[in-house]
Short mmCIF file of C-alpha atoms in Angstrom, two decimals:
data_model
loop_
_atom_site.label_atom_id
_atom_site.label_comp_id
_atom_site.label_asym_id
_atom_site.label_seq_id
_atom_site.Cartn_x
_atom_site.Cartn_y
_atom_site.Cartn_z
CA UNK A 217 -5.21 -67.07 -10.29
CA UNK A 218 -2.60 -64.73 -9.65
CA UNK A 219 -4.29 -61.29 -8.53
CA UNK A 220 -3.56 -58.23 -8.76
CA UNK A 221 -6.63 -56.50 -7.35
CA UNK A 222 -5.36 -53.71 -4.95
CA UNK A 223 -8.17 -52.07 -2.94
CA UNK A 224 -7.77 -48.05 -3.34
CA UNK A 225 -5.80 -45.82 -6.02
CA UNK A 226 -3.71 -44.64 -2.73
CA UNK A 227 -2.63 -47.96 -2.01
CA UNK A 228 -1.86 -48.56 -5.69
CA UNK A 229 0.70 -46.08 -6.00
CA UNK A 230 2.05 -46.52 -2.53
CA UNK A 231 5.49 -47.47 -4.50
CA UNK A 232 6.06 -44.42 -6.56
CA UNK A 233 8.52 -41.80 -4.88
CA UNK A 234 9.25 -38.37 -5.60
CA UNK A 235 11.81 -38.28 -8.67
CA UNK A 236 10.67 -41.43 -10.42
CA UNK A 237 9.55 -40.97 -14.47
CA UNK A 238 5.76 -41.89 -14.87
CA UNK A 239 4.06 -42.28 -17.91
CA UNK A 240 0.34 -41.38 -17.86
CA UNK A 241 -2.29 -42.51 -20.26
CA UNK A 242 -4.99 -40.37 -21.96
CA UNK A 243 -5.58 -38.10 -24.83
CA UNK A 244 -6.57 -34.91 -24.10
CA UNK A 245 -8.94 -35.74 -21.16
CA UNK A 246 -10.16 -38.49 -22.76
CA UNK A 247 -9.31 -42.14 -20.61
CA UNK A 248 -7.29 -40.41 -18.12
CA UNK A 249 -6.66 -42.17 -15.05
CA UNK A 250 -8.59 -39.98 -12.84
CA UNK A 251 -8.52 -41.71 -9.65
CA UNK A 252 -4.34 -42.50 -9.85
CA UNK A 253 -3.94 -38.96 -10.43
CA UNK A 254 -5.69 -37.64 -7.37
CA UNK A 255 -4.25 -40.44 -4.95
CA UNK A 256 -0.58 -38.71 -6.30
CA UNK A 257 -1.88 -35.28 -5.77
CA UNK A 258 -2.79 -36.07 -2.27
CA UNK A 259 0.17 -38.13 -1.84
CA UNK A 260 2.73 -35.09 -1.38
CA UNK A 261 5.11 -36.83 -3.84
CA UNK A 262 7.12 -34.70 -6.37
CA UNK A 263 9.90 -33.68 -8.46
CA UNK A 264 8.24 -36.18 -11.20
CA UNK A 265 9.21 -36.49 -14.69
CA UNK A 266 5.57 -37.08 -16.61
CA UNK A 267 5.29 -38.62 -19.86
CA UNK A 268 1.65 -38.11 -20.94
CA UNK A 269 0.64 -36.69 -24.93
CA UNK A 270 -1.31 -33.76 -23.27
CA UNK A 271 -0.43 -32.05 -19.88
CA UNK A 272 -4.49 -31.96 -18.76
CA UNK A 273 -6.35 -28.40 -18.19
CA UNK A 274 -5.51 -26.15 -15.39
CA UNK A 275 -8.16 -27.79 -12.94
CA UNK A 276 -8.53 -31.59 -14.23
CA UNK A 277 -6.12 -34.18 -15.04
CA UNK A 278 -2.00 -33.64 -14.62
CA UNK A 279 -3.21 -29.77 -14.57
CA UNK A 280 -3.75 -30.43 -11.05
CA UNK A 281 -0.72 -32.06 -10.57
CA UNK A 282 1.17 -28.76 -12.27
CA UNK A 283 -0.87 -26.85 -10.19
CA UNK A 284 0.85 -28.04 -6.85
CA UNK A 285 4.47 -27.95 -8.74
CA UNK A 286 4.41 -31.73 -8.21
CA UNK A 287 6.01 -32.04 -11.86
CA UNK A 288 9.16 -31.19 -12.59
CA UNK A 289 9.68 -31.66 -16.04
CA UNK A 290 6.75 -33.35 -18.51
CA UNK A 291 7.79 -34.71 -22.24
CA UNK A 292 4.28 -34.25 -24.29
CA UNK A 293 3.51 -33.28 -27.75
CA UNK A 294 0.89 -30.86 -27.42
CA UNK A 295 -0.26 -28.81 -24.47
CA UNK A 296 -2.54 -25.82 -25.68
CA UNK A 297 -5.03 -26.17 -23.39
CA UNK A 298 -3.10 -25.41 -20.57
CA UNK A 299 -2.37 -21.99 -19.29
CA UNK A 300 -1.14 -22.72 -15.73
CA UNK A 301 1.65 -25.17 -17.96
CA UNK A 302 2.38 -22.51 -20.43
CA UNK A 303 2.96 -20.18 -17.76
CA UNK A 304 5.58 -22.59 -16.29
CA UNK A 305 7.45 -23.88 -19.11
CA UNK A 306 7.95 -19.76 -20.35
CA UNK A 307 9.19 -19.19 -17.27
CA UNK A 308 11.74 -21.94 -16.93
CA UNK A 309 10.08 -23.44 -13.57
CA UNK A 310 8.91 -26.32 -15.29
CA UNK A 311 11.41 -28.48 -18.08
CA UNK A 312 9.45 -29.24 -20.68
CA UNK A 313 10.22 -31.82 -24.00
CA UNK A 314 7.94 -31.76 -26.70
CA UNK A 315 7.95 -34.59 -28.84
CA UNK A 316 6.29 -35.36 -31.93
CA UNK A 317 3.06 -37.59 -31.39
CA UNK A 318 4.05 -40.74 -32.85
CA UNK A 319 7.34 -40.53 -31.77
CA UNK A 320 5.96 -40.34 -28.02
CA UNK A 321 3.42 -43.40 -28.78
CA UNK A 322 6.36 -45.40 -30.39
CA UNK A 323 9.05 -44.96 -27.61
CA UNK A 324 6.62 -46.11 -25.62
CA UNK A 325 5.67 -49.44 -27.75
CA UNK A 326 9.51 -49.80 -28.05
CA UNK A 327 9.46 -50.03 -24.42
CA UNK A 328 6.37 -52.35 -24.39
CA UNK A 329 8.31 -54.43 -27.03
CA UNK A 330 11.46 -54.76 -25.61
CA UNK A 331 13.70 -52.88 -28.21
CA UNK A 332 16.13 -50.31 -27.03
CA UNK A 333 15.64 -47.76 -29.90
CA UNK A 334 13.47 -47.47 -33.13
CA UNK A 335 13.97 -44.76 -36.31
CA UNK A 336 11.49 -42.48 -37.41
CA UNK A 337 11.45 -39.68 -40.09
CA UNK A 338 9.15 -37.34 -37.74
CA UNK A 339 11.21 -34.34 -36.90
CA UNK A 340 13.77 -34.45 -39.48
CA UNK A 341 15.05 -30.58 -40.72
CA UNK A 342 13.69 -29.51 -37.54
CA UNK A 343 14.70 -28.48 -34.04
CA UNK A 344 13.77 -32.00 -32.72
CA UNK A 345 16.55 -33.59 -34.69
CA UNK A 346 18.92 -31.64 -32.30
CA UNK A 347 21.66 -34.22 -31.09
CA UNK A 348 19.63 -37.13 -32.21
CA UNK A 349 21.39 -39.95 -34.43
CA UNK A 350 20.03 -39.88 -37.94
CA UNK A 351 20.58 -42.52 -40.55
CA UNK A 352 19.30 -43.44 -44.32
CA UNK A 353 17.15 -45.87 -45.20
CA UNK A 354 15.37 -47.25 -48.01
CA UNK A 355 12.33 -48.43 -47.09
CA UNK A 356 9.16 -48.57 -49.61
CA UNK A 357 12.06 -48.23 -52.67
CA UNK A 358 12.47 -44.46 -51.60
CA UNK A 359 15.85 -43.43 -49.38
CA UNK A 360 15.12 -40.97 -46.67
CA UNK A 361 16.82 -40.08 -43.16
CA UNK A 362 15.50 -41.03 -40.06
CA UNK A 363 16.17 -40.09 -36.54
CA UNK A 364 17.14 -42.53 -34.15
CA UNK A 365 14.39 -42.47 -31.25
CA UNK A 366 15.25 -44.16 -28.07
CA UNK A 367 12.73 -46.41 -25.58
CA UNK A 368 11.37 -44.69 -23.02
CA UNK A 369 12.39 -45.65 -19.37
CA UNK A 370 9.56 -45.55 -17.35
CA UNK A 371 8.84 -46.56 -13.38
CA UNK A 372 5.41 -46.54 -13.24
CA UNK A 373 2.68 -46.52 -15.96
CA UNK A 374 -0.15 -44.94 -14.73
CA UNK A 375 -2.91 -46.14 -17.58
CA UNK A 376 -7.43 -46.37 -17.41
CA UNK A 377 -9.31 -48.83 -19.11
CA UNK A 378 -13.16 -49.84 -19.06
CA UNK A 379 -12.99 -53.15 -17.97
CA UNK A 380 -9.98 -55.21 -16.71
CA UNK A 381 -10.02 -58.70 -14.94
CA UNK A 382 -8.31 -59.51 -11.48
CA UNK A 383 -5.25 -61.12 -13.20
CA UNK A 384 -5.19 -57.58 -15.27
CA UNK A 385 -6.32 -58.21 -18.75
CA UNK A 386 -7.67 -54.55 -20.15
CA UNK A 387 -10.21 -53.90 -22.53
CA UNK A 388 -10.71 -50.05 -23.45
CA UNK A 389 -13.65 -48.05 -24.76
CA UNK A 390 -13.67 -45.93 -28.08
CA UNK A 391 -10.86 -43.34 -28.36
CA UNK A 392 -10.53 -43.85 -24.80
CA UNK A 393 -8.01 -46.43 -25.94
CA UNK A 394 -5.31 -44.19 -27.13
CA UNK A 395 -1.95 -44.06 -25.37
CA UNK A 396 -3.54 -46.17 -22.47
CA UNK A 397 -2.41 -49.48 -24.04
CA UNK A 398 0.94 -48.84 -25.47
CA UNK A 399 1.80 -47.10 -21.98
CA UNK A 400 0.40 -50.18 -20.05
CA UNK A 401 3.01 -52.30 -22.00
CA UNK A 402 5.99 -49.78 -21.56
CA UNK A 403 5.86 -49.15 -17.76
CA UNK A 404 8.36 -51.32 -15.67
CA UNK A 405 5.57 -51.72 -13.40
CA UNK A 406 2.10 -50.73 -14.75
CA UNK A 407 -1.17 -49.43 -12.32
CA UNK A 408 -4.28 -49.97 -14.23
CA UNK A 409 -7.51 -48.44 -12.84
CA UNK A 410 -10.73 -49.72 -14.55
CA UNK A 411 -14.46 -48.48 -14.70
CA UNK A 412 -15.89 -51.81 -14.03
CA UNK A 413 -13.18 -54.44 -12.14
CA UNK A 414 -14.63 -57.99 -13.14
CA UNK A 415 -13.77 -61.80 -12.30
CA UNK A 416 -11.15 -63.60 -15.00
CA UNK A 417 -13.43 -65.44 -17.49
CA UNK A 418 -15.43 -63.02 -17.80
CA UNK A 419 -14.28 -60.88 -20.88
CA UNK A 420 -13.76 -62.67 -24.15
CA UNK A 421 -9.98 -63.64 -24.36
CA UNK A 422 -10.41 -62.65 -28.06
CA UNK A 423 -11.08 -59.12 -27.25
CA UNK A 424 -8.12 -58.36 -24.68
CA UNK A 425 -6.37 -55.24 -25.28
CA UNK A 426 -3.49 -55.51 -23.01
CA UNK A 427 -2.73 -58.97 -21.54
CA UNK A 428 -2.14 -59.12 -18.08
CA UNK A 429 1.29 -59.86 -17.78
CA UNK A 430 1.75 -56.02 -18.45
CA UNK A 431 0.01 -55.30 -15.42
CA UNK A 432 1.15 -55.24 -11.99
CA UNK A 433 -2.00 -53.84 -10.04
CA UNK A 434 -5.57 -52.90 -10.63
CA UNK A 435 -7.99 -50.98 -9.00
CA UNK A 436 -11.42 -50.30 -9.44
CA UNK A 437 -11.98 -46.37 -10.09
CA UNK A 438 -14.46 -44.45 -8.27
CA UNK A 439 -16.62 -41.44 -9.31
CA UNK A 440 -15.34 -40.85 -12.79
CA UNK A 441 -16.11 -37.76 -13.95
CA UNK A 442 -14.84 -38.38 -17.59
CA UNK A 443 -14.80 -34.48 -18.19
CA UNK A 444 -15.20 -33.45 -21.93
CA UNK A 445 -12.65 -30.79 -23.15
CA UNK A 446 -14.73 -29.43 -26.38
CA UNK A 447 -18.21 -30.51 -26.50
CA UNK A 448 -19.88 -30.37 -30.07
CA UNK A 449 -22.62 -31.01 -30.95
CA UNK A 450 -25.00 -31.05 -34.38
CA UNK A 451 -28.37 -29.81 -34.78
CA UNK A 452 -30.88 -32.37 -35.83
CA UNK A 453 -31.48 -31.35 -39.26
CA UNK A 454 -27.70 -30.80 -40.03
CA UNK A 455 -25.74 -33.57 -41.44
CA UNK A 456 -22.43 -33.66 -40.56
CA UNK B 105 -12.33 -14.04 -52.10
CA UNK B 106 -12.95 -17.30 -49.80
CA UNK B 107 -14.01 -17.88 -46.47
CA UNK B 108 -12.82 -20.15 -44.38
CA UNK B 109 -15.92 -22.66 -45.66
CA UNK B 110 -14.56 -21.85 -49.11
CA UNK B 111 -11.31 -22.77 -48.69
CA UNK B 112 -12.78 -25.93 -46.80
CA UNK B 113 -15.20 -26.37 -50.20
CA UNK B 114 -12.21 -25.66 -52.54
CA UNK B 115 -10.15 -28.57 -50.71
CA UNK B 116 -12.88 -31.24 -50.91
CA UNK B 117 -12.39 -31.49 -54.53
CA UNK B 118 -9.00 -32.59 -54.09
CA UNK B 119 -10.64 -35.98 -52.08
CA UNK B 120 -11.10 -38.68 -54.24
CA UNK B 121 -13.31 -41.84 -54.11
CA UNK B 122 -11.50 -44.78 -51.97
CA UNK B 123 -9.22 -42.32 -49.86
CA UNK B 124 -8.59 -42.54 -46.42
CA UNK B 125 -8.00 -38.90 -44.72
CA UNK B 126 -6.42 -36.80 -42.16
CA UNK B 127 -7.79 -33.74 -41.36
CA UNK B 128 -6.16 -31.43 -39.01
CA UNK B 129 -7.49 -28.75 -36.82
CA UNK B 130 -9.49 -25.81 -37.98
CA UNK B 131 -10.26 -25.28 -41.39
CA UNK B 132 -9.12 -29.14 -42.54
CA UNK B 133 -12.02 -30.40 -40.00
CA UNK B 134 -14.74 -27.83 -41.97
CA UNK B 135 -13.36 -29.90 -45.04
CA UNK B 136 -15.71 -33.31 -43.86
CA UNK B 137 -18.82 -30.50 -44.80
CA UNK B 138 -18.11 -30.56 -48.37
CA UNK B 139 -16.92 -34.37 -49.22
CA UNK B 140 -19.62 -35.44 -52.00
CA UNK B 141 -21.78 -37.84 -51.26
CA UNK B 142 -21.13 -39.31 -54.30
CA UNK B 143 -17.99 -40.79 -52.72
CA UNK B 144 -16.12 -43.34 -50.21
CA UNK B 145 -13.74 -41.71 -48.00
CA UNK B 146 -12.74 -42.76 -44.72
CA UNK B 147 -11.85 -39.99 -41.86
CA UNK B 148 -8.65 -40.98 -40.04
CA UNK B 149 -8.15 -39.30 -36.41
CA UNK B 150 -4.95 -39.52 -35.62
CA UNK B 151 -6.20 -40.29 -31.70
CA UNK B 152 -7.17 -43.63 -33.06
CA UNK B 153 -9.89 -43.78 -35.05
CA UNK B 154 -11.23 -44.58 -38.56
CA UNK B 155 -14.66 -43.66 -39.87
CA UNK B 156 -14.86 -40.60 -37.92
CA UNK B 157 -18.50 -39.18 -38.11
CA UNK B 158 -20.34 -36.12 -37.48
CA UNK B 159 -20.52 -34.18 -34.29
CA UNK B 160 -23.39 -36.46 -31.67
CA UNK B 161 -26.86 -34.63 -31.51
CA UNK B 162 -27.34 -32.62 -28.47
CA UNK B 163 -27.67 -35.09 -25.51
CA UNK B 164 -25.57 -38.01 -27.13
CA UNK B 165 -22.52 -36.59 -26.45
CA UNK B 166 -19.83 -39.46 -25.03
CA UNK B 167 -16.41 -38.59 -23.39
CA UNK B 168 -14.68 -41.70 -24.86
CA UNK B 169 -15.40 -40.38 -28.47
CA UNK B 170 -13.25 -37.75 -29.78
CA UNK B 171 -11.12 -36.54 -32.59
CA UNK B 172 -7.53 -35.40 -32.31
CA UNK B 173 -9.06 -31.90 -32.02
CA UNK B 174 -10.45 -33.31 -28.51
CA UNK B 175 -14.38 -32.61 -29.94
CA UNK B 176 -17.06 -34.66 -29.12
CA UNK B 177 -17.52 -36.85 -32.16
CA UNK B 178 -19.53 -39.92 -33.45
CA UNK B 179 -18.27 -43.05 -35.72
CA UNK B 180 -19.68 -44.63 -39.22
CA UNK B 181 -20.67 -47.74 -39.78
CA UNK B 182 -17.34 -49.74 -40.73
CA UNK B 183 -15.24 -47.73 -38.20
CA UNK B 184 -12.36 -48.86 -35.97
CA UNK B 185 -10.52 -47.88 -32.92
CA UNK B 186 -7.04 -48.31 -32.38
CA UNK B 187 -4.23 -47.54 -30.20
CA UNK B 188 -1.82 -44.10 -30.92
CA UNK B 189 1.26 -46.40 -31.83
CA UNK B 190 -0.28 -48.19 -34.15
CA UNK B 191 -2.72 -44.71 -35.37
CA UNK B 192 0.89 -43.46 -36.23
CA UNK B 193 2.02 -46.49 -37.78
CA UNK B 194 -0.27 -46.69 -40.45
CA UNK B 195 0.58 -42.95 -41.00
CA UNK B 196 4.10 -43.79 -41.47
CA UNK B 197 3.24 -46.91 -43.75
CA UNK B 198 1.98 -44.62 -46.46
CA UNK B 199 -1.92 -46.16 -45.78
CA UNK B 200 -3.75 -42.34 -45.63
CA UNK B 201 -3.89 -40.85 -48.91
CA UNK B 202 -4.21 -37.37 -48.03
CA UNK B 203 -3.19 -35.00 -45.20
CA UNK B 204 -4.87 -31.56 -44.78
CA UNK B 205 -3.74 -29.19 -42.01
CA UNK B 206 -3.08 -25.50 -41.26
CA UNK B 207 0.15 -23.90 -41.39
CA UNK B 208 1.38 -20.17 -39.82
CA UNK B 209 3.93 -20.08 -42.67
CA UNK B 210 4.95 -22.42 -45.81
CA UNK B 211 7.98 -22.02 -47.95
CA UNK B 212 8.07 -22.09 -51.83
CA UNK B 213 10.23 -25.29 -51.19
CA UNK B 214 7.17 -26.84 -49.14
CA UNK B 215 8.77 -26.19 -45.68
CA UNK B 216 5.89 -25.91 -43.28
CA UNK B 217 5.87 -24.19 -39.71
CA UNK B 218 3.24 -24.56 -37.53
CA UNK B 219 4.04 -25.66 -33.84
CA UNK B 220 5.81 -22.89 -31.94
CA UNK B 221 6.37 -19.44 -32.09
CA UNK B 222 9.60 -19.02 -30.02
CA UNK B 223 9.49 -17.26 -26.54
CA UNK B 224 4.98 -16.47 -27.21
CA UNK B 225 3.08 -19.39 -28.17
CA UNK B 226 4.49 -22.99 -27.73
CA UNK B 227 1.40 -25.46 -27.80
CA UNK B 228 3.78 -28.29 -29.11
CA UNK B 229 3.57 -29.90 -32.61
CA UNK B 230 0.98 -33.02 -31.55
CA UNK B 231 0.74 -35.25 -34.40
CA UNK B 232 1.84 -32.54 -37.08
CA UNK B 233 5.47 -33.77 -37.60
CA UNK B 234 4.86 -37.14 -38.03
CA UNK B 235 2.21 -36.53 -40.84
CA UNK B 236 4.20 -34.21 -42.41
CA UNK B 237 7.52 -36.02 -42.31
CA UNK B 238 5.45 -39.75 -44.15
CA UNK B 239 2.01 -38.52 -46.10
CA UNK B 240 2.78 -38.32 -49.63
CA UNK B 241 -0.04 -35.61 -50.14
CA UNK B 242 -0.04 -32.88 -48.19
CA UNK B 243 -2.90 -29.64 -48.96
CA UNK B 244 -2.36 -27.12 -46.34
CA UNK B 245 -5.70 -24.90 -45.83
CA UNK B 246 -4.27 -21.67 -44.25
CA UNK B 247 -4.77 -17.62 -44.65
CA UNK B 248 -2.69 -16.30 -47.00
CA UNK B 249 -1.21 -13.73 -44.86
CA UNK B 250 -1.32 -13.37 -40.84
CA UNK B 251 -2.41 -10.57 -38.27
CA UNK B 252 0.16 -8.27 -39.12
CA UNK B 253 -0.91 -8.15 -42.95
CA UNK B 254 2.61 -10.27 -43.82
CA UNK B 255 2.78 -13.08 -46.31
CA UNK B 256 2.18 -16.69 -45.18
CA UNK B 257 4.09 -18.37 -48.37
CA UNK B 258 7.65 -17.54 -47.96
CA UNK B 259 10.93 -17.77 -49.91
CA UNK B 260 11.99 -19.65 -46.17
CA UNK B 261 9.96 -20.25 -43.11
CA UNK B 262 11.61 -17.87 -40.17
CA UNK B 263 9.45 -19.92 -37.59
CA UNK B 264 10.62 -23.31 -36.23
CA UNK B 265 9.72 -26.09 -38.57
CA UNK B 266 7.27 -29.05 -38.32
CA UNK B 267 9.12 -30.78 -41.75
CA UNK B 268 10.99 -29.66 -44.91
CA UNK B 269 9.92 -29.92 -48.39
CA UNK B 270 6.76 -32.01 -47.58
CA UNK B 271 3.88 -29.38 -48.85
CA UNK B 272 2.65 -30.34 -52.19
CA UNK B 273 -0.38 -27.87 -52.14
CA UNK B 274 -1.77 -24.55 -50.54
CA UNK B 275 -5.05 -23.29 -50.25
CA UNK B 276 -5.92 -19.92 -49.07
CA UNK B 277 -8.87 -17.11 -49.61
CA UNK B 278 -6.94 -15.62 -52.39
CA UNK B 279 -6.29 -19.04 -54.72
CA UNK B 280 -4.81 -22.01 -55.26
CA UNK B 281 -0.83 -22.97 -55.49
CA UNK B 282 0.77 -26.29 -56.45
CA UNK B 283 4.38 -26.16 -55.22
CA UNK B 284 6.73 -27.44 -57.83
CA UNK B 285 9.37 -29.94 -57.01
CA UNK B 286 11.82 -27.56 -58.59
CA UNK B 287 10.53 -25.12 -55.88
CA UNK B 288 7.59 -21.81 -56.37
CA UNK B 289 4.42 -21.03 -56.07
CA UNK B 290 2.54 -22.25 -58.70
CA UNK B 291 -1.00 -20.24 -58.93
CA UNK B 292 -3.46 -22.65 -60.27
CA UNK B 293 -6.57 -20.82 -59.45
CA UNK B 294 -7.41 -17.53 -58.39
CA UNK B 295 -10.40 -17.36 -55.92
CA UNK B 296 -13.40 -15.82 -57.28
CA UNK B 297 -13.07 -11.85 -57.76
CA UNK B 298 -9.26 -11.84 -56.52
CA UNK B 299 -6.92 -10.56 -59.14
CA UNK B 300 -3.48 -11.89 -59.83
CA UNK B 301 -2.27 -8.32 -58.60
CA UNK B 302 -3.24 -8.91 -55.42
CA UNK B 303 -2.00 -12.41 -55.08
CA UNK B 304 1.68 -10.89 -56.55
CA UNK B 305 1.16 -8.22 -53.47
CA UNK B 306 0.34 -10.91 -50.49
CA UNK B 307 2.81 -13.50 -51.81
CA UNK B 308 6.32 -12.94 -50.91
CA UNK B 309 7.70 -16.49 -52.05
CA UNK B 310 8.22 -16.91 -55.72
CA UNK B 311 4.92 -17.09 -57.54
CA UNK B 312 4.87 -18.47 -60.80
CA UNK B 313 1.83 -17.18 -62.65
#
């Protein structure tokens, strides 16, 4: 068995250095690698470039790293929930690249599939297109303009799965799947934390999301908070 | 004049049996409340879900079940989860029949701006740029004028664009407008108790009555 288990989140991130590019899984606070973020927070590593759909909130997720100014540059699609972020960005302290969500996901996918670039219509005619190569293609019978977007070059991907085995095979739960799977595929090195670490053979091979080949290290997470960003509920007598 | 729920209710009439629909944040989310019971519709949430259900009952919230607005939600029978790349794959491949989203400005040729006010508000585009670049059928739900009382239906957008020549229909508190292929807001319906004069006064873009 190729055993990828490491004993703790801090051991898992021990090869990450200041100045590296990280992809961090999750959508909002859903499915974020809480333990690996905590380990980064106490590591003192700085000057990070972080690729993540969002930037957490002020006191949770990547927001924690922003508060300690460990992030030099964020590449994200939506940062509306983080006041510290907005402040650092508008003051120019934090370098920010806002890109379309599908472009973000597909640039990860391209990296994981070994393709240097993809073409997407997202952002054509907007400031996202500035300085980018564009081409016209006829697709589904319609000629349209597409932007060339390159695969991310990611030193480390930090992802969170529901279950994983010691060989690194991962299964996600519900919408916590989000960016975790594509980011797991996209890292030159990928570190996964899981709610439940199991022995090889315990996960049904028919239902693996990310095959272990993409995962370098796997760690059992502890003390999951799994914070809810917008707690919305309905009354018992309400249909929708 | 329509309130937010009135706008959502009117847009729900555009949802047809068999549609896969993506609802944006804000008024578009309310559209789900008014989809008639006698049609079958699947709601897509671009964070990775087809078959979005209502909000959970109190005590049944689950942090792993959220929509693109980060609200806790439930699923309906027949739902499916998928990753973010596949989510935008189905959007680009035009599998979604109808996209409903909010906007800060819409121009008479169908351009839309809804992600940035330079120097003031920079939240990001999220999935909006991908959606408007690929969707065939885009309806914008918004207020007719901004907080300063200025028209949001314009000859040209003044804010940074989200997408170009993509919006097909706009529904506001004052009425329903089709954006014609040759340009212009064609008044399709006045909202209850709204006059054409009121609409003319609130519309800066070319209005076709």
